[in-house]
C-alpha cells in the first residue's frame, strides 16, 4: 500500500430522491459525490459536514454511514504529470439529505452542481460515485469495498464484492 489519505463523501439526496453531484472542473470533467479530505485530528462526521457545505453551499443532515471505500491505483500506474505512485484513499461515504429548501451559501467556483436520478446517473462518473450511489440507494450500511481507480479504470465497471462489517452487522445510525 502506498501513502494513505483519509477522505469523506456523501450521497446527498433531496426530497424528490435525487442525488447531488459535482462535475469536476479539471481533467476529464467526471461527476463525483461532494466531499473532501480530513484535516489533522478531524473526525469523519465533522469533515463531511464541513467539506460538503464548503463545496456545495448546502447544509446537510447525515443519516448513516454507507461504508468505507478503499480507492487504490494498481501498481505501476500513475497519473499523467505526476511523479511516483498516487496515494491510496480511504473514503467514509455517508448517506445524507439536504437540510433546508436551498443552499445556505453560494458554492465556490470549480464544481458545477446538479441533481440526478439515482437510476440515471451521468455516463461519466467516478468509480466511487457509481458504486456508493448504488450501495446507498439499495439501503446498504457498513459496506467495505475495494474500488480500483486509475487512468484505465472504467466508470461503469461491475461492482466489486462488498465485505460485511467485521462483526457482520450493518453500521449503526449516527443519530439516536
JSON list of C-alpha atoms in Angstrom, two decimals:
[
{"chain": "A", "resi": 1, "resn": "UNK", "atom": "CA", "xyz": [0.00, 0.00, 0.00]},
{"chain": "A", "resi": 2, "resn": "UNK", "atom": "CA", "xyz": [1.30, 3.45, -0.83]},
{"chain": "A", "resi": 3, "resn": "UNK", "atom": "CA", "xyz": [0.72, 6.59, 1.22]},
{"chain": "A", "resi": 4, "resn": "UNK", "atom": "CA", "xyz": [-2.77, 6.78, 2.72]},
{"chain": "A", "resi": 5, "resn": "UNK", "atom": "CA", "xyz": [-5.19, 9.69, 2.50]},
{"chain": "A", "resi": 6, "resn": "UNK", "atom": "CA", "xyz": [-8.43, 9.86, 4.54]},
{"chain": "A", "resi": 7, "resn": "UNK", "atom": "CA", "xyz": [-11.44, 11.43, 2.87]},
{"chain": "A", "resi": 8, "resn": "UNK", "atom": "CA", "xyz": [-15.21, 11.80, 3.17]},
{"chain": "A", "resi": 9, "resn": "UNK", "atom": "CA", "xyz": [-18.08, 11.96, 0.69]},
{"chain": "A", "resi": 10, "resn": "UNK", "atom": "CA", "xyz": [-21.85, 11.80, 0.88]},
{"chain": "A", "resi": 11, "resn": "UNK", "atom": "CA", "xyz": [-24.72, 10.56, -1.22]},
{"chain": "A", "resi": 12, "resn": "UNK", "atom": "CA", "xyz": [-26.84, 13.67, -0.63]},
{"chain": "A", "resi": 13, "resn": "UNK", "atom": "CA", "xyz": [-30.48, 13.41, -1.66]},
{"chain": "A", "resi": 14, "resn": "UNK", "atom": "CA", "xyz": [-33.29, 15.94, -1.81]},
{"chain": "A", "resi": 15, "resn": "UNK", "atom": "CA", "xyz": [-36.99, 15.44, -1.06]},
{"chain": "A", "resi": 16, "resn": "UNK", "atom": "CA", "xyz": [-37.51, 14.05, -4.57]},
{"chain": "A", "resi": 17, "resn": "UNK", "atom": "CA", "xyz": [-34.81, 11.39, -4.03]},
{"chain": "A", "resi": 18, "resn": "UNK", "atom": "CA", "xyz": [-32.38, 12.93, -6.49]},
{"chain": "A", "resi": 19, "resn": "UNK", "atom": "CA", "xyz": [-28.61, 12.75, -5.84]},
{"chain": "A", "resi": 20, "resn": "UNK", "atom": "CA", "xyz": [-26.41, 15.85, -5.72]},
{"chain": "A", "resi": 21, "resn": "UNK", "atom": "CA", "xyz": [-23.28, 15.55, -7.88]},
{"chain": "A", "resi": 22, "resn": "UNK", "atom": "CA", "xyz": [-20.39, 17.86, -8.64]},
{"chain": "A", "resi": 23, "resn": "UNK", "atom": "CA", "xyz": [-18.95, 17.95, -12.13]},
{"chain": "A", "resi": 24, "resn": "UNK", "atom": "CA", "xyz": [-15.24, 18.32, -11.61]},
{"chain": "A", "resi": 25, "resn": "UNK", "atom": "CA", "xyz": [-13.58, 21.38, -13.06]},
{"chain": "A", "resi": 26, "resn": "UNK", "atom": "CA", "xyz": [-10.33, 19.71, -14.14]},
{"chain": "A", "resi": 27, "resn": "UNK", "atom": "CA", "xyz": [-9.28, 16.88, -16.38]},
{"chain": "A", "resi": 28, "resn": "UNK", "atom": "CA", "xyz": [-11.96, 14.52, -17.68]},
{"chain": "A", "resi": 29, "resn": "UNK", "atom": "CA", "xyz": [-14.75, 16.54, -16.02]},
{"chain": "A", "resi": 30, "resn": "UNK", "atom": "CA", "xyz": [-16.31, 13.50, -14.43]},
{"chain": "A", "resi": 31, "resn": "UNK", "atom": "CA", "xyz": [-19.18, 13.74, -11.97]},
{"chain": "A", "resi": 32, "resn": "UNK", "atom": "CA", "xyz": [-18.44, 12.93, -8.33]},
{"chain": "A", "resi": 33, "resn": "UNK", "atom": "CA", "xyz": [-20.02, 12.92, -4.90]},
{"chain": "A", "resi": 34, "resn": "UNK", "atom": "CA", "xyz": [-19.38, 16.05, -2.84]},
{"chain": "A", "resi": 35, "resn": "UNK", "atom": "CA", "xyz": [-16.73, 15.67, -0.15]},
{"chain": "A", "resi": 36, "resn": "UNK", "atom": "CA", "xyz": [-13.08, 16.20, 0.62]},
{"chain": "A", "resi": 37, "resn": "UNK", "atom": "CA", "xyz": [-10.11, 15.31, 2.79]},
{"chain": "A", "resi": 38, "resn": "UNK", "atom": "CA", "xyz": [-9.98, 15.13, 6.54]},
{"chain": "A", "resi": 39, "resn": "UNK", "atom": "CA", "xyz": [-7.92, 17.75, 8.32]},
{"chain": "A", "resi": 40, "resn": "UNK", "atom": "CA", "xyz": [-5.46, 16.69, 11.05]},
{"chain": "A", "resi": 41, "resn": "UNK", "atom": "CA", "xyz": [-7.31, 15.48, 14.18]},
{"chain": "A", "resi": 42, "resn": "UNK", "atom": "CA", "xyz": [-10.72, 15.90, 12.47]},
{"chain": "A", "resi": 43, "resn": "UNK", "atom": "CA", "xyz": [-13.32, 13.15, 12.70]},
{"chain": "A", "resi": 44, "resn": "UNK", "atom": "CA", "xyz": [-15.15, 11.98, 9.55]},
{"chain": "A", "resi": 45, "resn": "UNK", "atom": "CA", "xyz": [-18.57, 13.33, 10.63]},
{"chain": "A", "resi": 46, "resn": "UNK", "atom": "CA", "xyz": [-17.29, 16.88, 11.14]},
{"chain": "A", "resi": 47, "resn": "UNK", "atom": "CA", "xyz": [-15.24, 16.67, 7.95]},
{"chain": "A", "resi": 48, "resn": "UNK", "atom": "CA", "xyz": [-18.29, 15.60, 5.93]},
{"chain": "A", "resi": 49, "resn": "UNK", "atom": "CA", "xyz": [-20.46, 18.42, 7.28]},
{"chain": "A", "resi": 50, "resn": "UNK", "atom": "CA", "xyz": [-17.70, 20.99, 6.70]},
{"chain": "A", "resi": 51, "resn": "UNK", "atom": "CA", "xyz": [-16.50, 19.80, 3.28]},
{"chain": "A", "resi": 52, "resn": "UNK", "atom": "CA", "xyz": [-19.94, 19.34, 1.77]},
{"chain": "A", "resi": 53, "resn": "UNK", "atom": "CA", "xyz": [-21.11, 22.77, 2.89]},
{"chain": "A", "resi": 54, "resn": "UNK", "atom": "CA", "xyz": [-17.88, 24.34, 1.59]},
{"chain": "A", "resi": 55, "resn": "UNK", "atom": "CA", "xyz": [-18.11, 22.54, -1.76]},
{"chain": "A", "resi": 56, "resn": "UNK", "atom": "CA", "xyz": [-21.86, 22.81, -2.39]},
{"chain": "A", "resi": 57, "resn": "UNK", "atom": "CA", "xyz": [-23.26, 25.58, -0.19]},
{"chain": "A", "resi": 58, "resn": "UNK", "atom": "CA", "xyz": [-25.80, 23.09, 1.22]},
{"chain": "A", "resi": 59, "resn": "UNK", "atom": "CA", "xyz": [-26.22, 22.29, 4.88]},
{"chain": "A", "resi": 60, "resn": "UNK", "atom": "CA", "xyz": [-26.84, 18.57, 5.17]},
{"chain": "A", "resi": 61, "resn": "UNK", "atom": "CA", "xyz": [-28.09, 16.10, 7.73]},
{"chain": "A", "resi": 62, "resn": "UNK", "atom": "CA", "xyz": [-26.07, 12.90, 7.94]},
{"chain": "A", "resi": 63, "resn": "UNK", "atom": "CA", "xyz": [-28.25, 9.80, 8.23]},
{"chain": "A", "resi": 64, "resn": "UNK", "atom": "CA", "xyz": [-25.75, 6.97, 8.48]},
{"chain": "A", "resi": 65, "resn": "UNK", "atom": "CA", "xyz": [-22.53, 5.54, 7.13]},
{"chain": "A", "resi": 66, "resn": "UNK", "atom": "CA", "xyz": [-22.97, 3.73, 3.83]},
{"chain": "A", "resi": 67, "resn": "UNK", "atom": "CA", "xyz": [-19.47, 2.34, 4.04]},
{"chain": "A", "resi": 68, "resn": "UNK", "atom": "CA", "xyz": [-15.74, 2.74, 3.86]},
{"chain": "A", "resi": 69, "resn": "UNK", "atom": "CA", "xyz": [-14.26, 2.52, 0.39]},
{"chain": "A", "resi": 70, "resn": "UNK", "atom": "CA", "xyz": [-10.60, 1.86, -0.34]},
{"chain": "A", "resi": 71, "resn": "UNK", "atom": "CA", "xyz": [-9.53, 3.54, -3.57]},
{"chain": "A", "resi": 72, "resn": "UNK", "atom": "CA", "xyz": [-6.26, 2.29, -4.96]},
{"chain": "A", "resi": 73, "resn": "UNK", "atom": "CA", "xyz": [-4.30, 2.60, -8.14]},
{"chain": "A", "resi": 74, "resn": "UNK", "atom": "CA", "xyz": [-2.92, -0.69, -9.47]},
{"chain": "A", "resi": 75, "resn": "UNK", "atom": "CA", "xyz": [0.86, -0.98, -9.01]},
{"chain": "A", "resi": 76, "resn": "UNK", "atom": "CA", "xyz": [2.79, 0.57, -11.85]},
{"chain": "A", "resi": 77, "resn": "UNK", "atom": "CA", "xyz": [0.04, 3.00, -12.88]},
{"chain": "A", "resi": 78, "resn": "UNK", "atom": "CA", "xyz": [0.47, 6.72, -12.25]},
{"chain": "A", "resi": 79, "resn": "UNK", "atom": "CA", "xyz": [-1.49, 9.81, -13.16]},
{"chain": "A", "resi": 80, "resn": "UNK", "atom": "CA", "xyz": [-0.23, 11.86, -16.08]},
{"chain": "A", "resi": 81, "resn": "UNK", "atom": "CA", "xyz": [2.16, 14.57, -14.96]},
{"chain": "A", "resi": 82, "resn": "UNK", "atom": "CA", "xyz": [2.74, 13.03, -11.53]},
{"chain": "A", "resi": 83, "resn": "UNK", "atom": "CA", "xyz": [5.98, 11.51, -10.33]},
{"chain": "A", "resi": 84, "resn": "UNK", "atom": "CA", "xyz": [5.58, 8.49, -8.12]},
{"chain": "A", "resi": 85, "resn": "UNK", "atom": "CA", "xyz": [2.56, 6.49, -7.06]},
{"chain": "A", "resi": 86, "resn": "UNK", "atom": "CA", "xyz": [-0.76, 8.04, -6.19]},
{"chain": "A", "resi": 87, "resn": "UNK", "atom": "CA", "xyz": [-1.81, 7.66, -2.55]},
{"chain": "A", "resi": 88, "resn": "UNK", "atom": "CA", "xyz": [-4.39, 5.07, -1.57]},
{"chain": "A", "resi": 89, "resn": "UNK", "atom": "CA", "xyz": [-7.53, 6.77, -0.26]},
{"chain": "A", "resi": 90, "resn": "UNK", "atom": "CA", "xyz": [-9.95, 5.54, 2.41]},
{"chain": "A", "resi": 91, "resn": "UNK", "atom": "CA", "xyz": [-13.28, 7.31, 1.94]},
{"chain": "A", "resi": 92, "resn": "UNK", "atom": "CA", "xyz": [-16.04, 7.34, 4.56]},
{"chain": "A", "resi": 93, "resn": "UNK", "atom": "CA", "xyz": [-19.20, 7.64, 2.47]},
{"chain": "A", "resi": 94, "resn": "UNK", "atom": "CA", "xyz": [-22.31, 8.84, 4.30]},
{"chain": "A", "resi": 95, "resn": "UNK", "atom": "CA", "xyz": [-25.98, 8.81, 3.37]},
{"chain": "A", "resi": 96, "resn": "UNK", "atom": "CA", "xyz": [-27.29, 12.37, 3.79]},
{"chain": "A", "resi": 97, "resn": "UNK", "atom": "CA", "xyz": [-30.20, 14.62, 2.96]},
{"chain": "A", "resi": 98, "resn": "UNK", "atom": "CA", "xyz": [-30.41, 18.32, 2.41]},
{"chain": "A", "resi": 99, "resn": "UNK", "atom": "CA", "xyz": [-31.35, 20.49, 5.36]},
{"chain": "A", "resi": 100, "resn": "UNK", "atom": "CA", "xyz": [-33.48, 23.33, 4.08]},
{"chain": "A", "resi": 101, "resn": "UNK", "atom": "CA", "xyz": [-35.07, 24.27, 0.79]},
{"chain": "A", "resi": 102, "resn": "UNK", "atom": "CA", "xyz": [-31.98, 25.72, -0.81]},
{"chain": "A", "resi": 103, "resn": "UNK", "atom": "CA", "xyz": [-28.25, 26.17, -0.36]},
{"chain": "A", "resi": 104, "resn": "UNK", "atom": "CA", "xyz": [-27.20, 28.19, 2.69]},
{"chain": "A", "resi": 105, "resn": "UNK", "atom": "CA", "xyz": [-24.49, 29.90, 0.63]},
{"chain": "A", "resi": 106, "resn": "UNK", "atom": "CA", "xyz": [-23.15, 30.06, -2.89]},
{"chain": "A", "resi": 107, "resn": "UNK", "atom": "CA", "xyz": [-20.71, 27.27, -3.68]},
{"chain": "A", "resi": 108, "resn": "UNK", "atom": "CA", "xyz": [-17.20, 28.32, -4.66]},
{"chain": "A", "resi": 109, "resn": "UNK", "atom": "CA", "xyz": [-16.17, 28.08, -8.32]},
{"chain": "A", "resi": 110, "resn": "UNK", "atom": "CA", "xyz": [-14.58, 24.86, -9.54]},
{"chain": "A", "resi": 111, "resn": "UNK", "atom": "CA", "xyz": [-17.51, 22.47, -9.28]},
{"chain": "A", "resi": 112, "resn": "UNK", "atom": "CA", "xyz": [-20.74, 22.56, -11.26]},
{"chain": "A", "resi": 113, "resn": "UNK", "atom": "CA", "xyz": [-23.55, 21.13, -9.11]},
{"chain": "A", "resi": 114, "resn": "UNK", "atom": "CA", "xyz": [-26.53, 19.24, -10.50]},
{"chain": "A", "resi": 115, "resn": "UNK", "atom": "CA", "xyz": [-29.24, 16.88, -9.27]},
{"chain": "A", "resi": 116, "resn": "UNK", "atom": "CA", "xyz": [-29.67, 13.42, -10.84]},
{"chain": "A", "resi": 117, "resn": "UNK", "atom": "CA", "xyz": [-31.96, 10.45, -10.51]},
{"chain": "A", "resi": 118, "resn": "UNK", "atom": "CA", "xyz": [-30.05, 7.66, -8.75]},
{"chain": "A", "resi": 119, "resn": "UNK", "atom": "CA", "xyz": [-31.01, 5.21, -11.51]},
{"chain": "A", "resi": 120, "resn": "UNK", "atom": "CA", "xyz": [-29.97, 7.56, -14.32]},
{"chain": "A", "resi": 121, "resn": "UNK", "atom": "CA", "xyz": [-26.56, 8.92, -13.34]},
{"chain": "A", "resi": 122, "resn": "UNK", "atom": "CA", "xyz": [-24.46, 10.70, -15.97]},
{"chain": "A", "resi": 123, "resn": "UNK", "atom": "CA", "xyz": [-22.38, 8.36, -18.10]},
{"chain": "A", "resi": 124, "resn": "UNK", "atom": "CA", "xyz": [-19.07, 9.75, -16.89]},
{"chain": "A", "resi": 125, "resn": "UNK", "atom": "CA", "xyz": [-18.86, 9.43, -13.09]},
{"chain": "A", "resi": 126, "resn": "UNK", "atom": "CA", "xyz": [-16.01, 8.46, -10.82]},
{"chain": "A", "resi": 127, "resn": "UNK", "atom": "CA", "xyz": [-15.87, 4.76, -9.92]},
{"chain": "A", "resi": 128, "resn": "UNK", "atom": "CA", "xyz": [-16.59, 5.61, -6.27]},
{"chain": "A", "resi": 129, "resn": "UNK", "atom": "CA", "xyz": [-19.68, 7.63, -7.21]},
{"chain": "A", "resi": 130, "resn": "UNK", "atom": "CA", "xyz": [-21.39, 4.85, -9.16]},
{"chain": "A", "resi": 131, "resn": "UNK", "atom": "CA", "xyz": [-20.64, 2.21, -6.51]},
{"chain": "A", "resi": 132, "resn": "UNK", "atom": "CA", "xyz": [-21.55, 4.38, -3.49]},
{"chain": "A", "resi": 133, "resn": "UNK", "atom": "CA", "xyz": [-24.83, 5.62, -5.03]},
{"chain": "A", "resi": 134, "resn": "UNK", "atom": "CA", "xyz": [-25.78, 2.01, -5.81]},
{"chain": "A", "resi": 135, "resn": "UNK", "atom": "CA", "xyz": [-24.99, 0.93, -2.24]},
{"chain": "A", "resi": 136, "resn": "UNK", "atom": "CA", "xyz": [-26.78, 3.92, -0.69]},
{"chain": "A", "resi": 137, "resn": "UNK", "atom": "CA", "xyz": [-29.97, 3.60, -2.74]},
{"chain": "A", "resi": 138, "resn": "UNK", "atom": "CA", "xyz": [-30.06, -0.17, -2.05]},
{"chain": "A", "resi": 139, "resn": "UNK", "atom": "CA", "xyz": [-30.15, 0.68, 1.67]},
{"chain": "A", "resi": 140, "resn": "UNK", "atom": "CA", "xyz": [-26.77, -0.88, 2.43]},
{"chain": "A", "resi": 141, "resn": "UNK", "atom": "CA", "xyz": [-24.82, 0.25, 5.51]},
{"chain": "A", "resi": 142, "resn": "UNK", "atom": "CA", "xyz": [-21.45, -0.83, 6.85]},
{"chain": "A", "resi": 143, "resn": "UNK", "atom": "CA", "xyz": [-20.11, -1.72, 3.41]},
{"chain": "A", "resi": 144, "resn": "UNK", "atom": "CA", "xyz": [-16.37, -2.29, 2.98]},
{"chain": "A", "resi": 145, "resn": "UNK", "atom": "CA", "xyz": [-15.20, -2.18, -0.65]},
{"chain": "A", "resi": 146, "resn": "UNK", "atom": "CA", "xyz": [-12.01, -2.04, -2.63]},
{"chain": "A", "resi": 147, "resn": "UNK", "atom": "CA", "xyz": [-12.50, 0.30, -5.59]},
{"chain": "A", "resi": 148, "resn": "UNK", "atom": "CA", "xyz": [-9.85, 0.11, -8.31]},
{"chain": "A", "resi": 149, "resn": "UNK", "atom": "CA", "xyz": [-9.06, 3.54, -9.72]},
{"chain": "A", "resi": 150, "resn": "UNK", "atom": "CA", "xyz": [-6.57, 4.92, -12.11]},
{"chain": "A", "resi": 151, "resn": "UNK", "atom": "CA", "xyz": [-6.09, 6.01, -15.69]},
{"chain": "A", "resi": 152, "resn": "UNK", "atom": "CA", "xyz": [-7.51, 2.78, -17.17]},
{"chain": "A", "resi": 153, "resn": "UNK", "atom": "CA", "xyz": [-10.49, 2.39, -14.84]},
{"chain": "A", "resi": 154, "resn": "UNK", "atom": "CA", "xyz": [-13.89, 2.37, -16.49]},
{"chain": "A", "resi": 155, "resn": "UNK", "atom": "CA", "xyz": [-16.56, 4.26, -14.53]},
{"chain": "A", "resi": 156, "resn": "UNK", "atom": "CA", "xyz": [-19.26, 1.74, -15.39]},
{"chain": "A", "resi": 157, "resn": "UNK", "atom": "CA", "xyz": [-17.32, -1.37, -14.34]},
{"chain": "A", "resi": 158, "resn": "UNK", "atom": "CA", "xyz": [-19.26, -4.01, -12.36]},
{"chain": "A", "resi": 159, "resn": "UNK", "atom": "CA", "xyz": [-19.46, -3.56, -8.61]},
{"chain": "A", "resi": 160, "resn": "UNK", "atom": "CA", "xyz": [-16.70, -5.26, -6.64]},
{"chain": "A", "resi": 161, "resn": "UNK", "atom": "CA", "xyz": [-17.90, -7.62, -3.95]},
{"chain": "A", "resi": 162, "resn": "UNK", "atom": "CA", "xyz": [-18.82, -5.96, -0.66]},
{"chain": "A", "resi": 163, "resn": "UNK", "atom": "CA", "xyz": [-17.38, -7.31, 2.55]},
{"chain": "A", "resi": 164, "resn": "UNK", "atom": "CA", "xyz": [-19.61, -7.23, 5.63]},
{"chain": "A", "resi": 165, "resn": "UNK", "atom": "CA", "xyz": [-18.54, -5.19, 8.61]},
{"chain": "A", "resi": 166, "resn": "UNK", "atom": "CA", "xyz": [-16.14, -7.12, 10.84]},
{"chain": "A", "resi": 167, "resn": "UNK", "atom": "CA", "xyz": [-18.89, -8.16, 13.25]},
{"chain": "A", "resi": 168, "resn": "UNK", "atom": "CA", "xyz": [-21.25, -8.96, 10.35]},
{"chain": "A", "resi": 169, "resn": "UNK", "atom": "CA", "xyz": [-23.75, -6.26, 11.33]},
{"chain": "A", "resi": 170, "resn": "UNK", "atom": "CA", "xyz": [-24.51, -3.02, 9.48]},
{"chain": "A", "resi": 171, "resn": "UNK", "atom": "CA", "xyz": [-23.16, 0.25, 10.82]},
{"chain": "A", "resi": 172, "resn": "UNK", "atom": "CA", "xyz": [-25.32, 1.99, 13.40]},
{"chain": "A", "resi": 173, "resn": "UNK", "atom": "CA", "xyz": [-27.04, 5.28, 12.66]},
{"chain": "A", "resi": 174, "resn": "UNK", "atom": "CA", "xyz": [-25.24, 8.49, 13.57]},
{"chain": "A", "resi": 175, "resn": "UNK", "atom": "CA", "xyz": [-28.42, 9.74, 15.17]},
{"chain": "A", "resi": 176, "resn": "UNK", "atom": "CA", "xyz": [-30.16, 8.06, 18.14]}
]
